[in-house]
Short mmCIF file of C-alpha atoms and ligand atoms in Angstrom, two decimals:
data_model
loop_
_atom_site.label_atom_id
_atom_site.label_comp_id
_atom_site.label_asym_id
_atom_site.label_seq_id
_atom_site.Cartn_x
_atom_site.Cartn_y
_atom_site.Cartn_z
CA PRO A 1 -41.58 -33.57 11.21
CA TYR A 2 -42.17 -31.41 14.29
CA ARG A 3 -45.18 -32.45 16.37
CA GLY A 4 -44.79 -30.09 19.33
CA ILE A 5 -46.48 -26.79 20.09
CA VAL A 6 -45.63 -23.94 17.72
CA MET A 7 -44.63 -20.84 19.67
CA GLU A 8 -43.05 -17.44 19.30
CA THR A 9 -39.26 -17.61 19.80
CA ARG A 10 -37.97 -14.54 21.64
CA ILE A 11 -34.42 -13.18 21.43
CA PHE A 12 -32.96 -12.52 24.90
CA SER A 13 -29.98 -10.34 25.80
CA ASN A 14 -27.92 -10.12 28.99
CA LYS A 15 -30.77 -8.06 30.50
CA ASP A 16 -33.22 -10.95 30.23
CA ILE A 17 -31.33 -13.69 32.05
CA GLU A 18 -33.88 -13.70 34.88
CA GLU A 19 -36.70 -14.31 32.40
CA ALA A 20 -34.72 -17.01 30.56
CA ALA A 21 -34.03 -18.74 33.90
CA ARG A 22 -37.73 -18.61 34.76
CA ILE A 23 -38.60 -20.35 31.49
CA LEU A 24 -36.07 -23.13 32.19
CA LYS A 25 -37.39 -23.59 35.74
CA THR A 26 -40.94 -23.95 34.47
CA GLY A 27 -40.10 -26.62 31.91
CA GLY A 28 -39.50 -24.50 28.79
CA LEU A 29 -36.59 -24.45 26.34
CA VAL A 30 -34.05 -21.64 25.85
CA ALA A 31 -31.00 -21.81 23.59
CA PHE A 32 -27.80 -20.56 25.22
CA PRO A 33 -24.35 -19.42 24.08
CA THR A 34 -21.14 -21.25 25.01
CA GLU A 35 -17.52 -20.90 23.92
CA THR A 36 -17.95 -23.86 21.51
CA VAL A 37 -21.40 -23.76 19.87
CA TYR A 38 -24.92 -22.71 20.95
CA GLY A 39 -26.80 -25.24 23.10
CA LEU A 40 -30.52 -26.05 23.29
CA GLY A 41 -31.28 -25.80 27.00
CA GLY A 42 -33.89 -27.39 29.22
CA ASN A 43 -34.10 -28.56 32.83
CA GLY A 44 -31.60 -31.44 33.00
CA LEU A 45 -33.48 -33.16 35.82
CA ASP A 46 -36.88 -33.11 34.13
CA LYS A 47 -37.71 -35.94 31.75
CA GLU A 48 -40.49 -33.90 30.13
CA ALA A 49 -37.92 -31.20 29.23
CA ALA A 50 -35.68 -33.91 27.73
CA ARG A 51 -38.59 -35.10 25.56
CA LYS A 52 -39.22 -31.54 24.38
CA ILE A 53 -35.54 -31.14 23.47
CA TYR A 54 -35.57 -34.28 21.32
CA ALA A 55 -38.80 -33.17 19.64
CA ALA A 56 -37.47 -29.66 18.92
CA LYS A 57 -34.22 -30.97 17.41
CA GLY A 58 -35.82 -33.87 15.58
CA ARG A 59 -33.20 -36.01 17.26
CA PRO A 60 -33.40 -39.71 18.12
CA SER A 61 -33.92 -40.01 21.87
CA ASP A 62 -31.20 -42.66 22.31
CA ASN A 63 -28.68 -39.86 21.87
CA PRO A 64 -27.73 -38.66 25.36
CA LEU A 65 -27.60 -34.97 26.38
CA ILE A 66 -24.79 -33.06 28.09
CA LEU A 67 -25.65 -31.52 31.48
CA HIS A 68 -24.16 -28.04 31.91
CA VAL A 69 -23.17 -26.82 35.39
CA SER A 70 -21.86 -23.47 36.61
CA LYS A 71 -19.27 -24.92 39.02
CA MET A 72 -17.62 -28.15 40.02
CA GLU A 73 -19.64 -28.61 43.23
CA GLU A 74 -22.87 -28.87 41.23
CA VAL A 75 -21.58 -32.13 39.73
CA ILE A 76 -21.60 -33.95 43.07
CA PRO A 77 -25.36 -34.70 43.34
CA LEU A 78 -25.45 -35.77 39.67
CA VAL A 79 -22.88 -38.58 39.86
CA GLU A 80 -22.02 -41.67 41.91
CA SER A 81 -18.62 -40.22 42.71
CA VAL A 82 -16.00 -37.93 41.24
CA PRO A 83 -12.75 -39.86 40.64
CA GLU A 84 -9.50 -38.05 41.57
CA LYS A 85 -8.42 -37.74 37.95
CA ALA A 86 -11.75 -36.25 36.90
CA LYS A 87 -11.36 -33.65 39.66
CA LEU A 88 -7.92 -32.82 38.37
CA LEU A 89 -9.29 -32.30 34.85
CA MET A 90 -12.14 -30.09 36.11
CA ASP A 91 -9.64 -27.99 38.06
CA SER A 92 -7.44 -27.60 35.02
CA PHE A 93 -9.98 -27.02 32.24
CA TRP A 94 -13.30 -25.78 33.69
CA PRO A 95 -14.93 -23.54 32.75
CA GLY A 96 -13.90 -24.66 29.28
CA PRO A 97 -14.54 -26.96 26.30
CA LEU A 98 -14.15 -30.32 28.06
CA THR A 99 -17.06 -32.71 28.70
CA LEU A 100 -16.51 -35.57 31.14
CA ILE A 101 -18.53 -38.79 31.27
CA LEU A 102 -19.10 -40.17 34.78
CA LYS A 103 -21.43 -42.75 36.38
CA LYS A 104 -24.75 -41.00 36.98
CA SER A 105 -26.71 -40.76 40.23
CA ALA A 106 -30.40 -41.64 40.57
CA ILE A 107 -31.62 -38.03 40.21
CA VAL A 108 -30.48 -37.83 36.57
CA PRO A 109 -33.35 -39.19 34.50
CA LEU A 110 -32.59 -41.94 31.97
CA GLU A 111 -34.56 -39.82 29.47
CA SER A 112 -31.64 -37.33 29.48
CA THR A 113 -28.92 -39.97 29.14
CA GLY A 114 -30.46 -42.00 26.35
CA GLY A 115 -30.94 -44.85 28.82
CA LEU A 116 -27.25 -45.01 29.80
CA ASP A 117 -26.06 -45.28 33.41
CA THR A 118 -23.50 -42.56 32.73
CA VAL A 119 -23.91 -38.80 32.33
CA ALA A 120 -21.97 -36.19 30.32
CA LEU A 121 -21.00 -33.06 32.30
CA ARG A 122 -19.59 -29.77 31.23
CA CYS A 123 -19.00 -26.28 32.63
CA PRO A 124 -19.08 -23.88 29.67
CA ASP A 125 -16.88 -20.79 29.52
CA ASN A 126 -19.52 -18.15 28.84
CA ALA A 127 -20.43 -15.51 31.43
CA LEU A 128 -24.12 -15.18 30.41
CA THR A 129 -24.69 -18.92 30.46
CA LEU A 130 -22.93 -19.39 33.80
CA GLU A 131 -25.26 -16.73 35.21
CA LEU A 132 -28.25 -18.42 33.56
CA ILE A 133 -27.39 -21.77 35.18
CA GLU A 134 -26.94 -20.12 38.57
CA LYS A 135 -30.22 -18.21 38.35
CA ALA A 136 -32.11 -21.30 37.18
CA GLY A 137 -30.53 -23.31 39.99
CA LEU A 138 -30.48 -26.41 37.79
CA PRO A 139 -28.13 -28.34 35.57
CA ILE A 140 -29.10 -27.37 32.02
CA ALA A 141 -29.41 -30.23 29.55
CA GLY A 142 -28.09 -29.02 26.23
CA PRO A 143 -27.35 -30.64 22.95
CA SER A 144 -26.11 -28.36 20.19
CA ALA A 145 -28.99 -26.09 19.14
CA ASN A 146 -29.24 -27.23 15.51
CA LEU A 147 -31.79 -29.44 13.82
CA SER A 148 -30.52 -33.00 13.88
CA GLY A 149 -28.24 -33.53 10.88
CA SER A 150 -27.24 -29.92 10.20
CA PRO A 151 -24.05 -28.20 11.35
CA SER A 152 -23.93 -26.97 14.96
CA PRO A 153 -24.91 -23.29 15.35
CA THR A 154 -22.16 -20.76 16.02
CA GLU A 155 -24.42 -17.68 15.97
CA ALA A 156 -27.88 -16.93 17.39
CA SER A 157 -29.18 -16.47 13.82
CA HIS A 158 -28.25 -20.11 13.04
CA VAL A 159 -30.34 -21.24 16.02
CA TYR A 160 -33.23 -19.05 14.91
CA HIS A 161 -33.00 -20.49 11.39
CA ASP A 162 -33.24 -24.07 12.69
CA LEU A 163 -35.47 -23.82 15.75
CA ALA A 164 -37.74 -20.74 15.47
CA GLY A 165 -41.26 -21.70 16.53
CA ARG A 166 -40.02 -24.71 18.50
CA ILE A 167 -38.39 -23.07 21.54
CA GLU A 168 -39.30 -20.20 23.89
CA GLY A 169 -36.15 -18.15 23.42
CA ILE A 170 -32.53 -17.69 22.42
CA LEU A 171 -30.01 -15.97 24.68
CA ASP A 172 -27.93 -14.05 22.15
CA ASP A 173 -24.25 -13.45 22.87
CA GLY A 174 -22.99 -12.95 19.33
CA ALA A 175 -20.70 -15.36 17.51
CA VAL A 176 -18.99 -18.07 19.58
CA GLY A 177 -15.20 -18.35 19.73
CA ILE A 178 -14.18 -21.96 19.14
CA GLY A 179 -16.87 -23.04 16.72
CA VAL A 180 -16.71 -26.84 17.18
CA GLU A 181 -18.18 -28.86 20.05
CA SER A 182 -16.34 -29.69 23.26
CA THR A 183 -13.83 -32.49 23.72
CA ILE A 184 -15.54 -35.54 25.28
CA LEU A 185 -13.54 -37.75 27.62
CA ASP A 186 -15.04 -40.89 29.14
CA MET A 187 -13.94 -41.11 32.79
CA SER A 188 -16.47 -43.80 33.71
CA THR A 189 -14.25 -46.61 32.49
CA GLU A 190 -11.01 -48.22 33.68
CA ARG A 191 -8.97 -45.97 31.37
CA PRO A 192 -9.81 -42.41 30.25
CA THR A 193 -11.03 -42.58 26.66
CA LEU A 194 -11.41 -39.77 24.15
CA LEU A 195 -14.83 -40.00 22.48
CA ARG A 196 -14.85 -36.70 20.57
CA PRO A 197 -11.89 -34.41 19.84
CA GLY A 198 -12.27 -30.68 20.55
CA ALA A 199 -10.30 -27.59 21.50
CA ILE A 200 -8.91 -29.26 24.65
CA THR A 201 -6.42 -31.44 22.80
CA LEU A 202 -5.04 -34.92 23.42
CA GLU A 203 -1.77 -33.22 24.26
CA ASP A 204 -3.53 -31.01 26.90
CA LEU A 205 -5.23 -34.06 28.45
CA THR A 206 -2.04 -36.12 28.44
CA GLU A 207 -0.19 -33.40 30.30
CA VAL A 208 -2.73 -33.26 33.13
CA LEU A 209 -3.44 -37.02 33.34
CA GLY A 210 0.22 -37.95 33.16
CA GLU A 211 -0.62 -40.53 30.48
CA LYS A 212 -2.17 -40.51 27.05
CA PRO A 213 -5.90 -41.33 27.12
CA ASP A 214 -7.20 -44.16 24.94
CA ILE A 215 -8.90 -43.04 21.76
CA ASP A 216 -12.23 -44.39 20.54
CA PRO A 217 -11.22 -46.49 17.50
CA THR A 218 -13.84 -44.83 15.30
CA LEU A 219 -11.92 -41.53 15.65
CA LEU A 220 -8.93 -43.21 14.04
CA GLY A 221 -10.74 -44.33 10.93
CA LYS A 222 -12.15 -47.69 12.09
CA SER A 223 -15.52 -47.78 10.44
CA MET A 224 -18.94 -48.94 11.50
CA GLU A 225 -18.99 -51.28 8.50
CA ASP A 226 -16.13 -53.13 10.17
CA GLY A 227 -18.17 -53.49 13.33
CA PHE A 228 -16.78 -50.56 15.31
CA VAL A 229 -19.49 -48.47 16.94
CA PRO A 230 -18.55 -45.09 18.46
CA LYS A 231 -19.14 -45.01 22.20
CA ALA A 232 -20.64 -41.52 22.07
CA PRO A 233 -23.95 -42.41 20.39
CA GLY A 234 -24.10 -39.00 18.71
CA MET A 235 -20.88 -39.63 16.81
CA LYS A 236 -22.52 -42.30 14.67
CA TYR A 237 -24.75 -39.94 12.75
CA ARG A 238 -23.74 -38.12 9.56
CA HIS A 239 -23.54 -34.94 11.49
CA TYR A 240 -22.48 -31.42 10.81
CA ALA A 241 -23.24 -32.01 7.17
CA PRO A 242 -24.02 -29.43 4.53
CA LYS A 243 -26.63 -30.24 1.87
CA ALA A 244 -23.89 -30.25 -0.76
CA GLU A 245 -21.72 -33.21 -1.60
CA MET A 246 -18.35 -32.52 0.02
CA ILE A 247 -15.00 -34.09 -0.89
CA LEU A 248 -11.72 -33.74 0.98
CA PHE A 249 -8.44 -33.76 -0.91
CA ARG A 250 -5.45 -34.83 1.08
CA THR A 251 -1.79 -35.52 0.58
CA LEU A 252 0.38 -37.67 2.88
CA GLU A 253 2.63 -34.70 3.63
CA HIS A 254 0.93 -31.35 4.03
CA LYS A 255 3.84 -28.98 3.74
CA GLY A 256 5.01 -28.33 0.20
CA ALA A 257 2.08 -30.23 -1.36
CA GLU A 258 -0.30 -27.27 -1.58
CA SER A 259 -0.27 -26.94 -5.37
CA LYS A 260 -0.63 -30.70 -5.80
CA VAL A 261 -3.99 -30.39 -4.07
CA ARG A 262 -5.07 -27.69 -6.49
CA GLU A 263 -3.98 -29.78 -9.49
CA SER A 264 -5.91 -32.72 -8.16
CA MET A 265 -9.09 -30.67 -7.68
CA ALA A 266 -8.79 -29.29 -11.22
CA LYS A 267 -8.32 -32.78 -12.61
CA TYR A 268 -11.27 -34.08 -10.63
CA LEU A 269 -13.54 -31.35 -12.01
CA GLU A 270 -12.44 -32.07 -15.57
CA GLU A 271 -12.36 -35.87 -15.57
CA GLU A 272 -14.84 -37.13 -13.05
CA ARG A 273 -17.27 -34.30 -13.48
CA GLY A 274 -17.86 -33.60 -17.11
CA ASP A 275 -21.09 -32.02 -15.92
CA SER A 276 -19.45 -29.86 -13.30
CA PHE A 277 -20.12 -26.66 -15.21
CA GLN A 278 -23.76 -27.13 -14.26
CA LYS A 279 -22.91 -27.36 -10.60
CA LYS A 280 -22.51 -24.58 -8.09
CA ILE A 281 -19.09 -25.32 -6.66
CA ALA A 282 -17.18 -24.01 -3.65
CA ILE A 283 -13.57 -24.62 -2.69
CA LEU A 284 -12.56 -24.47 0.97
CA CYS A 285 -8.99 -23.36 1.52
CA ALA A 286 -6.79 -21.35 3.86
CA GLU A 287 -5.68 -17.73 3.80
CA GLU A 288 -2.19 -18.87 2.90
CA THR A 289 -3.32 -21.02 -0.05
CA LYS A 290 -6.03 -18.71 -1.39
CA PRO A 291 -3.76 -17.20 -4.10
CA LEU A 292 -3.23 -20.70 -5.55
CA TYR A 293 -6.94 -21.06 -6.37
CA GLN A 294 -7.86 -17.58 -7.52
CA GLU A 295 -7.33 -18.04 -11.25
CA MET A 296 -9.10 -21.40 -11.36
CA ALA A 297 -12.00 -19.98 -9.32
CA GLU A 298 -12.51 -17.06 -11.68
CA LYS A 299 -12.31 -19.20 -14.82
CA LYS A 300 -14.73 -21.85 -13.59
CA ASN A 301 -17.02 -19.61 -11.58
CA ILE A 302 -16.15 -21.35 -8.31
CA ARG A 303 -16.64 -19.68 -4.91
CA LEU A 304 -13.59 -19.57 -2.68
CA LYS A 305 -14.31 -19.92 1.03
CA ILE A 306 -11.48 -19.10 3.39
CA LEU A 307 -11.56 -21.23 6.55
CA GLY A 308 -8.78 -19.39 8.38
CA ARG A 309 -5.04 -19.60 8.81
CA ARG A 310 -3.37 -22.98 8.31
CA GLU A 311 -0.92 -22.26 11.09
CA ASP A 312 -3.80 -21.69 13.52
CA PRO A 313 -6.42 -24.49 13.41
CA LEU A 314 -8.60 -22.62 15.95
CA SER A 315 -9.07 -19.86 13.39
CA MET A 316 -10.46 -22.57 11.08
CA THR A 317 -12.74 -24.31 13.61
CA HIS A 318 -14.11 -20.84 14.35
CA ASN A 319 -15.42 -20.50 10.77
CA LEU A 320 -16.10 -24.07 9.59
CA PHE A 321 -19.77 -24.53 10.54
CA ARG A 322 -20.69 -20.97 9.53
CA ILE A 323 -19.17 -21.56 6.11
CA LEU A 324 -20.97 -24.90 5.68
CA ARG A 325 -24.26 -23.14 6.45
CA GLU A 326 -23.34 -20.34 4.03
CA CYS A 327 -22.79 -22.93 1.28
CA ASP A 328 -26.31 -24.25 1.93
CA GLU A 329 -27.78 -20.74 1.77
CA GLU A 330 -26.02 -20.08 -1.54
CA GLY A 331 -27.29 -23.32 -3.04
CA ILE A 332 -23.80 -24.80 -3.47
CA ASN A 333 -24.03 -28.47 -4.41
CA LEU A 334 -20.38 -29.52 -4.58
CA ILE A 335 -17.70 -28.56 -2.05
CA LEU A 336 -14.04 -29.43 -2.64
CA SER A 337 -11.82 -28.91 0.36
CA GLU A 338 -8.21 -28.93 1.43
CA SER A 339 -7.16 -31.09 4.39
CA TYR A 340 -4.97 -30.09 7.31
CA PRO A 341 -2.62 -31.84 9.75
CA GLU A 342 -4.47 -33.78 12.46
CA GLU A 343 -2.34 -32.53 15.33
CA GLY A 344 -3.52 -30.45 18.27
CA VAL A 345 -6.82 -28.72 17.47
CA GLY A 346 -6.31 -29.97 13.89
CA PHE A 347 -7.59 -33.37 15.10
CA ALA A 348 -10.98 -31.82 15.98
CA LEU A 349 -11.04 -29.72 12.80
CA MET A 350 -10.41 -32.73 10.54
CA ASN A 351 -12.86 -34.92 12.51
CA ARG A 352 -15.69 -32.44 11.75
CA MET A 353 -14.56 -31.93 8.15
CA LYS A 354 -14.52 -35.69 7.52
CA LYS A 355 -17.99 -36.01 9.00
CA ALA A 356 -19.25 -33.16 6.85
CA ALA A 357 -17.78 -34.95 3.83
CA GLY A 358 -19.36 -38.26 4.87
CA GLN A 359 -15.77 -39.60 4.91
CA LYS A 360 -15.30 -38.94 1.16
CA ILE A 361 -11.57 -38.38 0.85
CA ILE A 362 -9.36 -38.37 -2.22
CA LEU A 363 -5.83 -39.34 -1.24
CA ILE A 364 -3.23 -37.75 -3.52
CA LYS A 365 0.00 -39.71 -3.97
O1 TXA B 1 -19.64 -28.11 23.01
C1 TXA B 1 -20.55 -28.89 23.30
O2 TXA B 1 -20.35 -29.97 23.86
C2 TXA B 1 -21.98 -28.46 22.93
C3 TXA B 1 -22.35 -27.26 23.80
C4 TXA B 1 -23.79 -26.84 23.62
O3 TXA B 1 -22.07 -27.56 25.15
N1 TXA B 1 -22.91 -29.53 23.11
C5 TXA B 1 -22.96 -30.60 22.27
O4 TXA B 1 -23.96 -31.49 22.56
O5 TXA B 1 -22.20 -30.76 21.34
P1 TXA B 1 -24.44 -32.64 21.57
O6 TXA B 1 -25.62 -33.23 22.22
O7 TXA B 1 -24.63 -32.11 20.21
O8 TXA B 1 -23.30 -33.68 21.63
C6 TXA B 1 -23.12 -34.47 22.79
C7 TXA B 1 -22.36 -35.71 22.46
C8 TXA B 1 -23.17 -36.69 21.63
O9 TXA B 1 -22.32 -37.24 20.63
C9 TXA B 1 -23.54 -37.76 22.66
O10 TXA B 1 -23.73 -39.01 22.08
C10 TXA B 1 -22.37 -37.71 23.61
O11 TXA B 1 -22.06 -36.36 23.69
N2 TXA B 1 -22.74 -38.18 24.97
C11 TXA B 1 -23.57 -37.56 25.83
N3 TXA B 1 -23.70 -38.30 26.96
C12 TXA B 1 -22.95 -39.41 26.80
C13 TXA B 1 -22.69 -40.56 27.59
N4 TXA B 1 -23.24 -40.73 28.79
N5 TXA B 1 -21.85 -41.51 27.09
C14 TXA B 1 -21.27 -41.34 25.88
N6 TXA B 1 -21.49 -40.27 25.07
C15 TXA B 1 -22.32 -39.32 25.52
MG1 MG B 2 -24.75 -31.91 18.18
#
């Protein structure tokens, strides 16, 4: 439950950046657009602002925040040092969807880093937000601007739905492009380690680093029950989840197995779910596979939700969280979904889909 002050949440446009910056400078909260998802911004150097952010989101305060900067130089006072390889990555990918973890300096409050001696840094690729950071003259602490537990917001209306009354304003820049959160790479350790996959892919990182980064074992299916704890504290929560039960259907090979997936969903609905006619069901599929499901959807009164084009995983990340929120709005209580190859951006797509499904996957032989 929210225990903070209830306030009017204003919608800001590009004309109000000065006002939004003023609110941040005086300790208030303003949600901001990025190329990935909307963030919930506050002064990154103010522990009171950090407390307000946790209260507004309903998020546990051991979950560290990302500090957003408008250029590379602004990182210098926030960290112990910037290793050569981190510099190289910033040069290659900033502004862009890559968050780097470095050893923090003393001016970054432990309240923003969940008590860790490291800090997450990112320079988002959004013109309004870069201007907002510059005008505020501060690093902006920003987790995704959703209530803890629900999918990250990809439109200002999603932020309003979750946080109206809890924050001073939302800087509206329409729908975001990428739709899933930034790639997180830990550069504070001996070897670079991927903590969260995003639109900057393993392949992209490998090319610039000259070697493949390590991958947090929990991203490769090692579970917390087996004693593996994700190093990014936020990755341990059942995140990004719709209210509905969600199940992923996957085959070992993706190509040529499309109709097998449909058969398996149909069988599941008939056998395992004798009661499924009472449920509001949605199927998530791709533009290419939509025709396969149309007859079944009409007969069983199932909603078809088109994620995007299979050949272009970014078109699917763009829509995923919006569609999960739509399912909630429509009162869907069972979501059956296709799976996609985990290469390139597909790794990030499937990571979020598995989380949304609470790791419920039916493997089709
Ligand atoms: O695309 C994004 O990164 C968006 C936009 C708003 O920039 N932000 C975002 O923030 O996704 P959030 O708070 O929802 O996710 C940040 C993740 C969490 O899983 C957190 O545990 C991890 O980053 N993290 C932050 N600081 C860390 C640190 N020092 N060490 C390890 N993980 C860290
Ligand atoms: Mg988040």
